Tab-separated table of C-alpha atoms and ligand atoms in Angstrom:
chain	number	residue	atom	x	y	z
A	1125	UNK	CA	56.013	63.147	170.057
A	1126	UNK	CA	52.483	64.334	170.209
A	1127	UNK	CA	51.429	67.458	171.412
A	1128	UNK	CA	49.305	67.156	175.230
A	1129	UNK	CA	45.875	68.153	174.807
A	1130	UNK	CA	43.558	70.798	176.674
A	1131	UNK	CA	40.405	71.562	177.105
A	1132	UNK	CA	39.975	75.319	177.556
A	1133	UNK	CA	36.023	76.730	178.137
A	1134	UNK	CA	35.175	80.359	177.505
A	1135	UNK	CA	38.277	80.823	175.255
A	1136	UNK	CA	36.713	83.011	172.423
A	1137	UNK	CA	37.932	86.761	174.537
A	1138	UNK	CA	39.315	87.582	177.723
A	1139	UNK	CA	41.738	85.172	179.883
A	1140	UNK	CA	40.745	81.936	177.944
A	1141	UNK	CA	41.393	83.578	174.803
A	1142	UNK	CA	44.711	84.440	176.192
A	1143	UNK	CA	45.672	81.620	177.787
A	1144	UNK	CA	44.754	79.688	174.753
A	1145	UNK	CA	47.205	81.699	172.505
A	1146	UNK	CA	49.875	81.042	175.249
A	1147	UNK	CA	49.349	77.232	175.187
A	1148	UNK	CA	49.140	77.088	170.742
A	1149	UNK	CA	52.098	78.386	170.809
A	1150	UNK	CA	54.065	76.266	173.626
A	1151	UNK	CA	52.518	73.150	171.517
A	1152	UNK	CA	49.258	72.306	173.092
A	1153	UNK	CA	46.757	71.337	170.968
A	1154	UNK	CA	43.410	72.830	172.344
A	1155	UNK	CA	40.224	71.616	172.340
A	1156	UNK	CA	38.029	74.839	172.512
A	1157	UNK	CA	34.743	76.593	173.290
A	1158	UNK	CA	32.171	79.904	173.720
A	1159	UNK	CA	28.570	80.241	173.394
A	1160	UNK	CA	29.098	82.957	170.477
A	1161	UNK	CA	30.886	80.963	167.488
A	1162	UNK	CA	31.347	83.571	165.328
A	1163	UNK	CA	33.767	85.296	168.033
A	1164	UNK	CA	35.289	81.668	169.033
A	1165	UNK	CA	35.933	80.568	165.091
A	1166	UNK	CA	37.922	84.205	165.100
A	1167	UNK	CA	39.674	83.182	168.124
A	1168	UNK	CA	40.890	80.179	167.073
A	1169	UNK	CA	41.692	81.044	163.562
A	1170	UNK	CA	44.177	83.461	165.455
A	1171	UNK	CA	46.184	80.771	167.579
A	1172	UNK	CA	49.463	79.564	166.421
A	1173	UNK	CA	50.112	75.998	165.827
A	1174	UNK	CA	48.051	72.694	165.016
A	1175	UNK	CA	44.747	71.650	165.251
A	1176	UNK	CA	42.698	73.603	167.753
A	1177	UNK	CA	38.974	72.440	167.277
A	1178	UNK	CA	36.641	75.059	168.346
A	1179	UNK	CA	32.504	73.629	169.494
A	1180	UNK	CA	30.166	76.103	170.047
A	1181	UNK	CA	27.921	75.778	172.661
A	1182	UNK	CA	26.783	76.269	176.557
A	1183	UNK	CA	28.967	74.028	179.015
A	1184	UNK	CA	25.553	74.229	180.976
A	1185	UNK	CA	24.179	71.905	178.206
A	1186	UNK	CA	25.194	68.302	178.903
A	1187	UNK	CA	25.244	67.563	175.006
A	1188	UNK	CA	27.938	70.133	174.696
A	1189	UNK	CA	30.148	68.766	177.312
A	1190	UNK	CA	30.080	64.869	175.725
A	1191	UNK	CA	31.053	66.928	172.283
A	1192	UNK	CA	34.026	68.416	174.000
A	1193	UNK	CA	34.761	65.236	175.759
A	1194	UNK	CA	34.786	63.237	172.313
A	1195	UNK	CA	36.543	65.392	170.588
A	1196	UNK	CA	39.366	65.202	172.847
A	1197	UNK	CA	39.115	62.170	173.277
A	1198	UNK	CA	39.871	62.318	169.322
A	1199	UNK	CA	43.438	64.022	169.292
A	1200	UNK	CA	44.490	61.518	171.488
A	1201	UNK	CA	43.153	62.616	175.073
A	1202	UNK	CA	43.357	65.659	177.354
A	1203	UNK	CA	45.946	66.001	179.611
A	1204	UNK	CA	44.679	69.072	181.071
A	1205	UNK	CA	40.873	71.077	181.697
A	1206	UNK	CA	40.922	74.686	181.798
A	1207	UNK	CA	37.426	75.557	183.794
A	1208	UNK	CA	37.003	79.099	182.725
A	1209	UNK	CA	33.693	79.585	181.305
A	1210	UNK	CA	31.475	81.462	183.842
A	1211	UNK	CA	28.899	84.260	184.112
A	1212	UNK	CA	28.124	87.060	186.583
A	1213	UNK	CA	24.108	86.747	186.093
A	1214	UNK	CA	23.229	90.380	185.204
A	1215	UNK	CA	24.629	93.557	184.830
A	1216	UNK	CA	23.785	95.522	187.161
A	1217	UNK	CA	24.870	92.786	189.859
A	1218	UNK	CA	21.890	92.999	192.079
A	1219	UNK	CA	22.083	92.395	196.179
A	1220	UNK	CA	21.101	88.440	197.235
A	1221	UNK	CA	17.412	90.157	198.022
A	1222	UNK	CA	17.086	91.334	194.900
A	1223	UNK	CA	18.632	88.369	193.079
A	1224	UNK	CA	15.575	86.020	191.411
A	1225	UNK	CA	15.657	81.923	191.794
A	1226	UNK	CA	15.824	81.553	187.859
A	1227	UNK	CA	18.843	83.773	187.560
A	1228	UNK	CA	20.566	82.501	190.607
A	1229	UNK	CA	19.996	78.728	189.112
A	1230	UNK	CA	21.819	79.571	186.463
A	1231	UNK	CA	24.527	81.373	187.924
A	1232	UNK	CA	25.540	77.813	190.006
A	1233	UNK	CA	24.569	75.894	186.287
A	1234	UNK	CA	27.442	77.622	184.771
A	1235	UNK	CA	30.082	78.340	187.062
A	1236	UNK	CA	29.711	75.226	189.930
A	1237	UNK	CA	27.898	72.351	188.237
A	1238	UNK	CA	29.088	72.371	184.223
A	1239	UNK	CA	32.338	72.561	185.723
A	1240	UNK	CA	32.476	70.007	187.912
A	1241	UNK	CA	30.300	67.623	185.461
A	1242	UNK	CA	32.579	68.154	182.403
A	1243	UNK	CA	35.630	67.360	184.612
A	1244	UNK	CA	33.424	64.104	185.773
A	1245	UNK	CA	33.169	63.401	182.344
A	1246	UNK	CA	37.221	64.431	181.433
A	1247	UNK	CA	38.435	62.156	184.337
A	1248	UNK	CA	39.137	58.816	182.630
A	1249	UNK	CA	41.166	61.056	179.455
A	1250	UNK	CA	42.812	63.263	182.959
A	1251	UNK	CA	43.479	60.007	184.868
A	1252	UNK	CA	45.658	57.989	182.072
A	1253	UNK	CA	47.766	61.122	182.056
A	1254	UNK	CA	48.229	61.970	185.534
A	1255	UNK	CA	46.677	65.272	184.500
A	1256	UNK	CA	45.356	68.832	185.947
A	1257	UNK	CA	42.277	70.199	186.428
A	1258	UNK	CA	41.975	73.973	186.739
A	1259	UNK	CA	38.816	76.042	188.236
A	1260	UNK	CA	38.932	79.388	187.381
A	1261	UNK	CA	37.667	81.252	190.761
A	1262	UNK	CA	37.564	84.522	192.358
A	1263	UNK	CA	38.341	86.824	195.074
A	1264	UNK	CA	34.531	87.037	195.471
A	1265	UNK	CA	34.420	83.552	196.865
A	1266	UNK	CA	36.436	84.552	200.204
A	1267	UNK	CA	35.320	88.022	200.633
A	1268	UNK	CA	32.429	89.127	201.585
A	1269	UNK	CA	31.354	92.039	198.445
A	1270	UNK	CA	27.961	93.876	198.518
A	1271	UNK	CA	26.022	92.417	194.975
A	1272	UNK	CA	28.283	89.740	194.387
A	1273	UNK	CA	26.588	87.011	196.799
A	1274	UNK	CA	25.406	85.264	193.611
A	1275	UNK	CA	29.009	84.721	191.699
A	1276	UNK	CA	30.382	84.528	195.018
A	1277	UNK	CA	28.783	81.858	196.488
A	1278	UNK	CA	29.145	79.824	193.045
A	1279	UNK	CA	32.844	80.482	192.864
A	1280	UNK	CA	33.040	79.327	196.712
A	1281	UNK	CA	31.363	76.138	196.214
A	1282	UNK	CA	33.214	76.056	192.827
A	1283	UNK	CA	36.778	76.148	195.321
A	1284	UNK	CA	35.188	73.860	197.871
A	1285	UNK	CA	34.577	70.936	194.860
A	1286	UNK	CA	37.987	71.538	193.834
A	1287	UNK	CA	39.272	70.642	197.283
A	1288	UNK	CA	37.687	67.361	197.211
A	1289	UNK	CA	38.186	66.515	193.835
A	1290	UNK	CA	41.847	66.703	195.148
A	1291	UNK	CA	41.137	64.733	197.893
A	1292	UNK	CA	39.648	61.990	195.599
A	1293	UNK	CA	41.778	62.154	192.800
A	1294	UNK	CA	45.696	62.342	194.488
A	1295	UNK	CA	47.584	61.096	191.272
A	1296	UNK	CA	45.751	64.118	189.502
A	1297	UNK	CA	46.805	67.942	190.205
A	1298	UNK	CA	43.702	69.759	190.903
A	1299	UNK	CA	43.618	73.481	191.946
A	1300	UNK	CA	41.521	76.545	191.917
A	1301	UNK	CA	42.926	80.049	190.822
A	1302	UNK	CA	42.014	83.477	191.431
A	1303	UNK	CA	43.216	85.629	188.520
A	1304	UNK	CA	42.925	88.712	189.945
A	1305	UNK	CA	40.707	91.834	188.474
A	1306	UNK	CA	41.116	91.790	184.530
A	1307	UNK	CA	40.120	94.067	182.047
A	1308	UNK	CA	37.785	92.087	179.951
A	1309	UNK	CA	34.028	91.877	178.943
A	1310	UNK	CA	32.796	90.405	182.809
A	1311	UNK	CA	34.641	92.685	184.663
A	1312	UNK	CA	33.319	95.715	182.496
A	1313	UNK	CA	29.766	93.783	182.911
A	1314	UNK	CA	30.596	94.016	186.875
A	1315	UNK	CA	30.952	97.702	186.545
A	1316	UNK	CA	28.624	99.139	184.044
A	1317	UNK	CA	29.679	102.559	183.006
A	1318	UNK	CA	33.025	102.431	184.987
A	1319	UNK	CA	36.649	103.026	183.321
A	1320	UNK	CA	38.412	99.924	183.778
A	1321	UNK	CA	41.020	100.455	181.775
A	1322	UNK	CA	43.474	101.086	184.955
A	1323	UNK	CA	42.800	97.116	185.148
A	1324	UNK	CA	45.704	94.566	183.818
A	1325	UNK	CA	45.242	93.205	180.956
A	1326	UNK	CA	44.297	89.099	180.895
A	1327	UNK	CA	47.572	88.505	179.428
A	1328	UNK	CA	49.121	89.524	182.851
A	1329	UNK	CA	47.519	86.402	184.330
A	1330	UNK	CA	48.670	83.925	182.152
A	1331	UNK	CA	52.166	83.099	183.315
A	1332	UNK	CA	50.461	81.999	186.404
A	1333	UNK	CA	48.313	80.257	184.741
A	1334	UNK	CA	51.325	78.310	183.234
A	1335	UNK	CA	52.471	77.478	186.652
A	1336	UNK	CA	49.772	75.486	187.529
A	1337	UNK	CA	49.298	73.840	184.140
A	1338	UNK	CA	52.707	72.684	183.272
A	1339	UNK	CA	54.132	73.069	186.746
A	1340	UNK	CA	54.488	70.437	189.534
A	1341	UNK	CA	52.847	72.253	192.561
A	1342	UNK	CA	50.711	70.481	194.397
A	1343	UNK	CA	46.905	70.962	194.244
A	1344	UNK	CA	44.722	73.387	196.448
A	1345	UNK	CA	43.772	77.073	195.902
A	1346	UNK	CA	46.105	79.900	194.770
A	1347	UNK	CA	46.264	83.503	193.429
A	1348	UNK	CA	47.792	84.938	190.344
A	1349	UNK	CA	49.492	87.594	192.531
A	1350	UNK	CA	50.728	84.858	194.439
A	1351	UNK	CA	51.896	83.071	192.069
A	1352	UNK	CA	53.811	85.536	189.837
A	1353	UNK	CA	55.625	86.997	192.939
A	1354	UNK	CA	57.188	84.286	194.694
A	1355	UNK	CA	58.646	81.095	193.473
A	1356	UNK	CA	57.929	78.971	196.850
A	1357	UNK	CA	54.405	79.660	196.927
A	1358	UNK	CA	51.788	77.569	199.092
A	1359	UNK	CA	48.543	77.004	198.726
A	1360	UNK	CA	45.844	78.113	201.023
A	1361	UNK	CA	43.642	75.772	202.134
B	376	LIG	N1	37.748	89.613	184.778
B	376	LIG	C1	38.013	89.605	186.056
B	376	LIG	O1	38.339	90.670	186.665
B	376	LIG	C2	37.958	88.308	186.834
B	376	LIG	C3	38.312	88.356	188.197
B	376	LIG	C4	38.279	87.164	188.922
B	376	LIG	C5	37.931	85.969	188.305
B	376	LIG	N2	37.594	85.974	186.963
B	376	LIG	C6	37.257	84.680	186.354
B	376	LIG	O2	38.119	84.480	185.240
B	376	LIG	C7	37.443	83.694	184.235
B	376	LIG	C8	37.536	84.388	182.884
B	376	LIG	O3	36.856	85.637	182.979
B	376	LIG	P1	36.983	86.765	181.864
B	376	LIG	O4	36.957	88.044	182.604
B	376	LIG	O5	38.104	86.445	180.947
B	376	LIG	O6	35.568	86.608	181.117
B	376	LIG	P2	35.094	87.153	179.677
B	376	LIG	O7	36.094	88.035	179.056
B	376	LIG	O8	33.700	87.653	179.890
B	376	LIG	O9	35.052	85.786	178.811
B	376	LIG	C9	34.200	84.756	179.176
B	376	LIG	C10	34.320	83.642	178.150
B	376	LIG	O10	33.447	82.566	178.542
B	376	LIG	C11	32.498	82.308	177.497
B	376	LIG	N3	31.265	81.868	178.153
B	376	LIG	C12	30.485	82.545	179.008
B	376	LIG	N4	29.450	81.798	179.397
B	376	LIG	C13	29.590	80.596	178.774
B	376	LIG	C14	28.838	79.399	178.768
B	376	LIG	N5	27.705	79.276	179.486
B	376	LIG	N6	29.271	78.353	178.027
B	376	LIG	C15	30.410	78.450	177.290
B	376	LIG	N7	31.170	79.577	177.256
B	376	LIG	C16	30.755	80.631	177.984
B	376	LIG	C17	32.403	83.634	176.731
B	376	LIG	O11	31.966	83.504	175.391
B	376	LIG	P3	30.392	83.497	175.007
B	376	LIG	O12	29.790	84.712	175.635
B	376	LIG	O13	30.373	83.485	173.509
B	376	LIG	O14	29.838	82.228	175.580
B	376	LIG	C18	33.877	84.060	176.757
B	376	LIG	O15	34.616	83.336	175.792
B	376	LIG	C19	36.006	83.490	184.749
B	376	LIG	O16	35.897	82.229	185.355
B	376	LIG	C20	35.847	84.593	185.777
B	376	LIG	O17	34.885	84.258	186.753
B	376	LIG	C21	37.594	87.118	186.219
């Protein structure tokens, strides 16, 4: 039998490094990418398992998404996209008075529109296989944070598309997650100069993660906590 194939963005550190190791070894083959390939080609040459081909590149760049779609595409077609890429802007966050067009721009570029384009783009691979789609959001997209109106308002479009990708695509599962706070590079980024290390690990995250992925749930928006603590679990709307 072959192995089901994801696609898994921003999976050279942090939760998509983690939740890439998860899937290697629970026989996913992973189709895989970070803007940094040095970091990504170390990440990958850590995972367990088969093939795992790693593209470097910006899922803002339209040229980098066909590569990813092609390649899996290549080991047979995904079964599953992992929307996990994303960026705060700057470090310091600054408040939405403070925050520039240019930056802002990009903020929506990378966590709202690549995601939704490259599962555009994933859909005929994702539709074949009755597959899932999964957005990576955040707290910060239902509450209301000082400095965070950027991210925030990117993550909460990023849940709103989710919604009606579900609504358009019923034989697919489609959800959005919020991991929770995680101590990795972004959340250190969100607080410069703060000890974070009283923050769970990525790793903690995962087995929700899982849930969703190979899981029969039905799609809509969820959180990690959620997720791990009770086995009926219903998602918000
Ligand atoms: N950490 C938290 O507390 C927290 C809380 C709530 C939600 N989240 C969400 O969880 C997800 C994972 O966050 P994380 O904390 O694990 O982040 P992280 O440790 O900073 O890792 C981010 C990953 O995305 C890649 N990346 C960033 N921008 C990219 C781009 N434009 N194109 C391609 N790859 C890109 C990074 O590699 P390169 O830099 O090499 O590109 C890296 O592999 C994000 O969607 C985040 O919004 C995190």
């Amino acid at each position: 039998m072959t192995s089901p194939v994801a696609v898994i963005t921003g999976a050279s550190q942090g939760l998509g490094r983690a939740l890439a190791h998860e899937l290697a070894s629970r026989g996913w083959s992973l189709v895989l990418d970070a803007r940094h390939e040095a970091a990504l080609t170390e990440a990958v040459r850590a995972l367990p398992g088969g093939r795992h081909p790693a593209i470097a590149g910006d899922v803002a760049d339209p040229a980098h998404r066909r590569d990813l779609v092609d390649v899996a595409a290549e080991l047979g077609g995904a079964s599953a996209l992992v929307n996990n890429a994303s960026t705060l802007g700057t470090s310091p966050l600054p408040t939405l008075a403070e925050l520039d067009t240019a930056t802002y721009l990009h903020i929506l570029q990378v966590n709202l529109v690549a995601p939704m384009a490259l599962t555009a783009a994933l859909l005929p691979q994702l539709r074949i296989r009755g597959g899932v789609v999964l957005n990576l959001s955040s707290d910060a997209s239902v509450e209301a944070y000082e400095t965070w109106g950027g991210y925030g308002s990117s993550k909460a479009g990023l849940d709103h598309a989710t919604r009606v990708l579900a609504a358009e695509e019923p034989a697919l599962r489609v959800y959005a997650v919020d991991p929770g706070e995680m101590r990795t590079q972004m959340h250190q980024d969100a607080f410069p100069g703060e000890d974070i290390s009283d923050r769970p690990e990525p790793t903690v995250a995962v087995p929700a993660l899982l849930r969703l992925l190979e899981g029969a749930l039905p799609s809509g928006r969820y959180r990690a906590s959620q997720l791990l603590a009770d086995d009926t679990v219903l998602a918000s709307a």
